[in-house]
PDB file of C-alpha atoms in Angstrom:
ATOM      1  CA  MET H   1      78.285 104.757 127.899  1.00 49.00           C
ATOM      2  CA  LEU H   2      75.515 102.296 127.067  1.00 51.00           C
ATOM      3  CA  GLU H   3      77.958  99.378 127.486  1.00 57.00           C
ATOM      4  CA  PHE H   4      78.919 100.647 130.970  1.00 58.00           C
ATOM      5  CA  ARG H   5      75.248 100.814 132.039  1.00 65.00           C
ATOM      6  CA  GLY H   6      74.728  97.273 130.768  1.00 62.00           C
ATOM      7  CA  VAL H   7      77.675  96.072 132.827  1.00 63.00           C
ATOM      8  CA  CYS H   8      76.286  97.806 135.935  1.00 62.00           C
ATOM      9  CA  VAL H   9      72.868  96.198 135.460  1.00 67.00           C
ATOM     10  CA  LEU H  10      74.526  92.799 135.039  1.00 60.00           C
ATOM     11  CA  ILE H  11      76.624  93.249 138.195  1.00 65.00           C
ATOM     12  CA  ASN H  12      73.560  94.288 140.210  1.00 68.00           C
ATOM     13  CA  PHE H  13      71.693  91.212 138.961  1.00 68.00           C
ATOM     14  CA  ILE H  14      74.554  88.920 139.914  1.00 62.00           C
ATOM     15  CA  LEU H  15      74.854  90.458 143.380  1.00 66.00           C
ATOM     16  CA  SER H  16      71.110  89.992 143.958  1.00 72.00           C
ATOM     17  CA  LEU H  17      71.354  86.225 143.529  1.00 63.00           C
ATOM     18  CA  LYS H  18      70.960  84.373 146.859  1.00 64.00           C
ATOM     19  CA  SER H  19      73.192  81.353 146.332  1.00 68.00           C
ATOM     20  CA  GLU H  20      76.905  82.111 146.468  1.00 71.00           C
ATOM     21  CA  ILE H  21      77.704  79.230 144.101  1.00 72.00           C
ATOM     22  CA  VAL H  22      75.163  80.393 141.524  1.00 64.00           C
ATOM     23  CA  ARG H  23      76.374  83.986 141.928  1.00 62.00           C
ATOM     24  CA  ASN H  24      79.986  82.904 141.323  1.00 70.00           C
ATOM     25  CA  LEU H  25      79.062  80.826 138.266  1.00 63.00           C
ATOM     26  CA  VAL H  26      76.968  83.604 136.741  1.00 59.00           C
ATOM     27  CA  PHE H  27      79.715  86.124 137.463  1.00 62.00           C
ATOM     28  CA  ALA H  28      82.321  83.856 135.818  1.00 65.00           C
ATOM     29  CA  PHE H  29      80.193  83.402 132.690  1.00 66.00           C
ATOM     30  CA  ALA H  30      79.425  87.127 132.569  1.00 59.00           C
ATOM     31  CA  PHE H  31      83.135  87.940 132.844  1.00 66.00           C
ATOM     32  CA  ILE H  32      84.027  85.545 130.021  1.00 71.00           C
ATOM     33  CA  PHE H  33      81.194  86.893 127.856  1.00 60.00           C
ATOM     34  CA  ALA H  34      82.240  90.512 128.497  1.00 59.00           C
ATOM     35  CA  ALA H  35      85.867  89.681 127.695  1.00 62.00           C
ATOM     36  CA  LEU H  36      84.807  88.162 124.376  1.00 56.00           C
ATOM     37  CA  ILE H  37      82.614  91.134 123.518  1.00 55.00           C
ATOM     38  CA  PHE H  38      85.271  93.744 124.309  1.00 55.00           C
ATOM     39  CA  SER H  39      88.079  91.799 122.622  1.00 50.00           C
ATOM     40  CA  THR H  40      86.168  91.648 119.337  1.00 45.00           C
ATOM     41  CA  GLY H  41      85.325  95.332 119.100  1.00 46.00           C
ATOM     42  CA  SER H  42      84.179  96.970 115.895  1.00 43.00           C
ATOM     43  CA  VAL H  43      87.744  97.560 114.699  1.00 44.00           C
ATOM     44  CA  SER H  44      89.989  94.535 114.457  1.00 47.00           C
ATOM     45  CA  ALA H  45      93.634  94.706 115.362  1.00 55.00           C
ATOM     46  CA  GLN H  46      95.896  94.404 112.386  1.00 64.00           C
ATOM     47  CA  LYS H  47      96.926  90.902 111.493  1.00 80.00           C
ATOM     48  CA  PRO H  48     100.450  90.349 110.161  1.00 87.00           C
ATOM     49  CA  TRP H  49     100.823  91.273 106.518  1.00 91.00           C
ATOM     50  CA  ASP H  50     103.323  88.958 104.911  1.00 93.00           C
ATOM     51  CA  VAL H  51     105.262  90.399 102.010  1.00 96.00           C
ATOM     52  CA  PRO H  52     107.022  88.088  99.552  1.00 96.00           C
ATOM     53  CA  ALA H  53     110.812  88.251  99.946  1.00 97.00           C
ATOM     54  CA  LYS H  54     111.225  89.343  96.320  1.00 97.00           C
ATOM     55  CA  SER H  55     108.945  92.336  96.895  1.00 96.00           C
ATOM     56  CA  ALA H  56     110.402  93.200 100.305  1.00 96.00           C
ATOM     57  CA  SER H  57     113.891  93.343  98.801  1.00 97.00           C
ATOM     58  CA  MET H  58     112.921  95.704  95.971  1.00 97.00           C
ATOM     59  CA  ALA H  59     114.956  98.888  96.038  1.00 97.00           C
ATOM     60  CA  ASN H  60     113.205 102.218  95.579  1.00 98.00           C
ATOM     61  CA  PRO H  61     114.319 103.500  92.145  1.00 98.00           C
ATOM     62  CA  VAL H  62     113.028 107.017  92.887  1.00 98.00           C
ATOM     63  CA  LYS H  63     115.429 109.059  94.961  1.00 97.00           C
ATOM     64  CA  SER H  64     113.759 110.794  97.890  1.00 97.00           C
ATOM     65  CA  SER H  65     113.772 114.518  97.173  1.00 98.00           C
ATOM     66  CA  PRO H  66     111.528 117.481  97.904  1.00 98.00           C
ATOM     67  CA  ALA H  67     109.957 117.042  94.428  1.00 98.00           C
ATOM     68  CA  SER H  68     109.316 113.322  94.962  1.00 98.00           C
ATOM     69  CA  ILE H  69     107.867 113.898  98.444  1.00 97.00           C
ATOM     70  CA  ALA H  70     105.613 116.675  97.095  1.00 98.00           C
ATOM     71  CA  ALA H  71     104.380 114.382  94.304  1.00 98.00           C
ATOM     72  CA  GLY H  72     103.755 111.634  96.867  1.00 97.00           C
ATOM     73  CA  LYS H  73     101.895 114.044  99.136  1.00 98.00           C
ATOM     74  CA  SER H  74      99.595 115.010  96.282  1.00 98.00           C
ATOM     75  CA  LEU H  75      98.733 111.327  95.771  1.00 98.00           C
ATOM     76  CA  TRP H  76      98.343 110.878  99.541  1.00 98.00           C
ATOM     77  CA  VAL H  77      95.785 113.681  99.763  1.00 97.00           C
ATOM     78  CA  LYS H  78      93.809 112.241  96.844  1.00 97.00           C
ATOM     79  CA  HIS H  79      93.939 108.516  97.663  1.00 97.00           C
ATOM     80  CA  CYS H  80      95.095 107.880 101.237  1.00 96.00           C
ATOM     81  CA  GLN H  81      94.321 110.733 103.601  1.00 97.00           C
ATOM     82  CA  SER H  82      90.626 109.903 104.063  1.00 96.00           C
ATOM     83  CA  CYS H  83      91.547 106.668 105.858  1.00 95.00           C
ATOM     84  CA  HIS H  84      95.132 107.183 107.044  1.00 96.00           C
ATOM     85  CA  GLY H  85      94.719 110.808 108.126  1.00 96.00           C
ATOM     86  CA  LYS H  86      96.533 114.000 107.233  1.00 96.00           C
ATOM     87  CA  THR H  87      99.630 113.055 109.215  1.00 96.00           C
ATOM     88  CA  GLY H  88      99.460 109.265 108.746  1.00 96.00           C
ATOM     89  CA  LYS H  89      98.253 108.342 112.232  1.00 96.00           C
ATOM     90  CA  GLY H  90      95.329 106.286 110.911  1.00 94.00           C
ATOM     91  CA  ASP H  91      92.775 108.878 111.991  1.00 95.00           C
ATOM     92  CA  GLY H  92      91.254 109.921 108.677  1.00 95.00           C
ATOM     93  CA  SER H  93      87.597 110.851 108.259  1.00 95.00           C
ATOM     94  CA  LYS H  94      86.719 107.322 107.011  1.00 95.00           C
ATOM     95  CA  ALA H  95      88.863 105.413 109.547  1.00 93.00           C
ATOM     96  CA  ALA H  96      86.010 104.827 112.014  1.00 92.00           C
ATOM     97  CA  GLN H  97      83.948 103.119 109.281  1.00 93.00           C
ATOM     98  CA  LEU H  98      86.629 100.520 108.545  1.00 92.00           C
ATOM     99  CA  LYS H  99      86.678  96.965 109.870  1.00 91.00           C
ATOM    100  CA  THR H 100      90.476  97.040 110.170  1.00 89.00           C
ATOM    101  CA  GLU H 101      92.732  99.711 111.606  1.00 90.00           C
ATOM    102  CA  PRO H 102      94.436 101.842 108.952  1.00 92.00           C
ATOM    103  CA  GLY H 103      97.667 101.771 110.953  1.00 90.00           C
ATOM    104  CA  ASP H 104      99.936 104.517 112.237  1.00 94.00           C
ATOM    105  CA  PHE H 105     102.563 105.447 109.650  1.00 95.00           C
ATOM    106  CA  THR H 106     104.476 107.657 112.074  1.00 95.00           C
ATOM    107  CA  ILE H 107     105.752 104.899 114.368  1.00 95.00           C
ATOM    108  CA  ALA H 108     109.047 103.024 114.263  1.00 94.00           C
ATOM    109  CA  LYS H 109     107.349  99.675 113.540  1.00 92.00           C
ATOM    110  CA  PHE H 110     105.975 101.031 110.271  1.00 94.00           C
ATOM    111  CA  HIS H 111     109.278 102.617 109.316  1.00 94.00           C
ATOM    112  CA  GLY H 112     111.071  99.349 110.079  1.00 95.00           C
ATOM    113  CA  GLN H 113     109.626  97.981 106.834  1.00 96.00           C
ATOM    114  CA  SER H 114     111.546  98.121 103.606  1.00 97.00           C
ATOM    115  CA  ASP H 115     110.476 100.479 100.827  1.00 98.00           C
ATOM    116  CA  GLY H 116     109.675  97.368  98.798  1.00 98.00           C
ATOM    117  CA  ALA H 117     107.268  96.141 101.486  1.00 97.00           C
ATOM    118  CA  ILE H 118     105.425  99.470 101.552  1.00 97.00           C
ATOM    119  CA  TYR H 119     105.305  99.490  97.745  1.00 98.00           C
ATOM    120  CA  TYR H 120     103.933  95.919  97.685  1.00 98.00           C
ATOM    121  CA  LYS H 121     101.200  96.691 100.240  1.00 97.00           C
ATOM    122  CA  THR H 122     100.167  99.797  98.323  1.00 97.00           C
ATOM    123  CA  VAL H 123      99.972  97.964  95.013  1.00 97.00           C
ATOM    124  CA  THR H 124      98.224  94.805  96.267  1.00 96.00           C
ATOM    125  CA  GLY H 125      96.007  96.005  99.133  1.00 95.00           C
ATOM    126  CA  ARG H 126      94.007  93.685 101.407  1.00 93.00           C
ATOM    127  CA  ASP H 127      90.791  93.807 103.441  1.00 92.00           C
ATOM    128  CA  ASP H 128      89.675  97.468 103.639  1.00 93.00           C
ATOM    129  CA  MET H 129      92.899  98.652 101.979  1.00 94.00           C
ATOM    130  CA  PRO H 130      92.247  98.781  98.241  1.00 95.00           C
ATOM    131  CA  SER H 131      94.812  97.862  95.609  1.00 96.00           C
ATOM    132  CA  PHE H 132      96.254 100.926  93.914  1.00 96.00           C
ATOM    133  CA  LYS H 133      97.652  99.017  90.942  1.00 95.00           C
ATOM    134  CA  LYS H 134      94.986 100.503  88.652  1.00 96.00           C
ATOM    135  CA  LYS H 135      94.259 103.755  90.506  1.00 95.00           C
ATOM    136  CA  ILE H 136      97.945 104.737  90.440  1.00 96.00           C
ATOM    137  CA  PRO H 137      99.279 102.838  87.413  1.00 96.00           C
ATOM    138  CA  ASP H 138     102.633 104.675  87.176  1.00 97.00           C
ATOM    139  CA  GLN H 139     105.158 102.791  89.329  1.00 97.00           C
ATOM    140  CA  ASP H 140     107.206 105.944  89.917  1.00 98.00           C
ATOM    141  CA  ASP H 141     104.115 107.586  91.419  1.00 98.00           C
ATOM    142  CA  ILE H 142     103.782 104.753  93.932  1.00 98.00           C
ATOM    143  CA  TRP H 143     107.486 105.085  94.773  1.00 98.00           C
ATOM    144  CA  ASN H 144     106.886 108.842  95.284  1.00 98.00           C
ATOM    145  CA  LEU H 145     104.113 107.871  97.681  1.00 98.00           C
ATOM    146  CA  VAL H 146     106.558 105.580  99.511  1.00 98.00           C
ATOM    147  CA  ASN H 147     108.976 108.516  99.807  1.00 98.00           C
ATOM    148  CA  PHE H 148     106.179 110.670 101.196  1.00 98.00           C
ATOM    149  CA  VAL H 149     105.123 108.164 103.873  1.00 97.00           C
ATOM    150  CA  ARG H 150     108.779 107.933 104.903  1.00 96.00           C
ATOM    151  CA  SER H 151     108.552 111.651 105.698  1.00 96.00           C
ATOM    152  CA  LEU H 152     105.777 110.974 108.259  1.00 95.00           C
ATOM    153  CA  LYS H 153     108.162 109.789 111.005  1.00 86.00           C
ATOM    154  CA  LYS H 154     107.533 111.141 114.492  1.00 72.00           C
TER     155      LYS H 154
END
């Protein structure tokens, strides 16, 4: 709301200028400035996350089953839900405090990744996403987590 008021004040100032040329120049600079401000909001859009081919091609050794999904959900609640949200939409209680978007794990783009890619990202982390290599040292547990996030499809 405060940003909208600031824009209104700026527009009123520009319109009050007498010279049409000056008004147009100021308006152009104000537009460019506003575009820069709004395009660099507090949460950055996700940049591509490259996964090494070897990791992307890793097969999940843990068969997806109700037991595996339940084990993965337990890890999700403990380690992931606060940022990624209860249903994986990236709307957890800590999401607004992050500099990068947690991502929506329910969409086709996410599910277009290989299990190996999801495993790699979970183990290595980047930016606000921590590495879970030490927090979840058992590889089968991370694969259970992969099986759980696969269950979050829309």
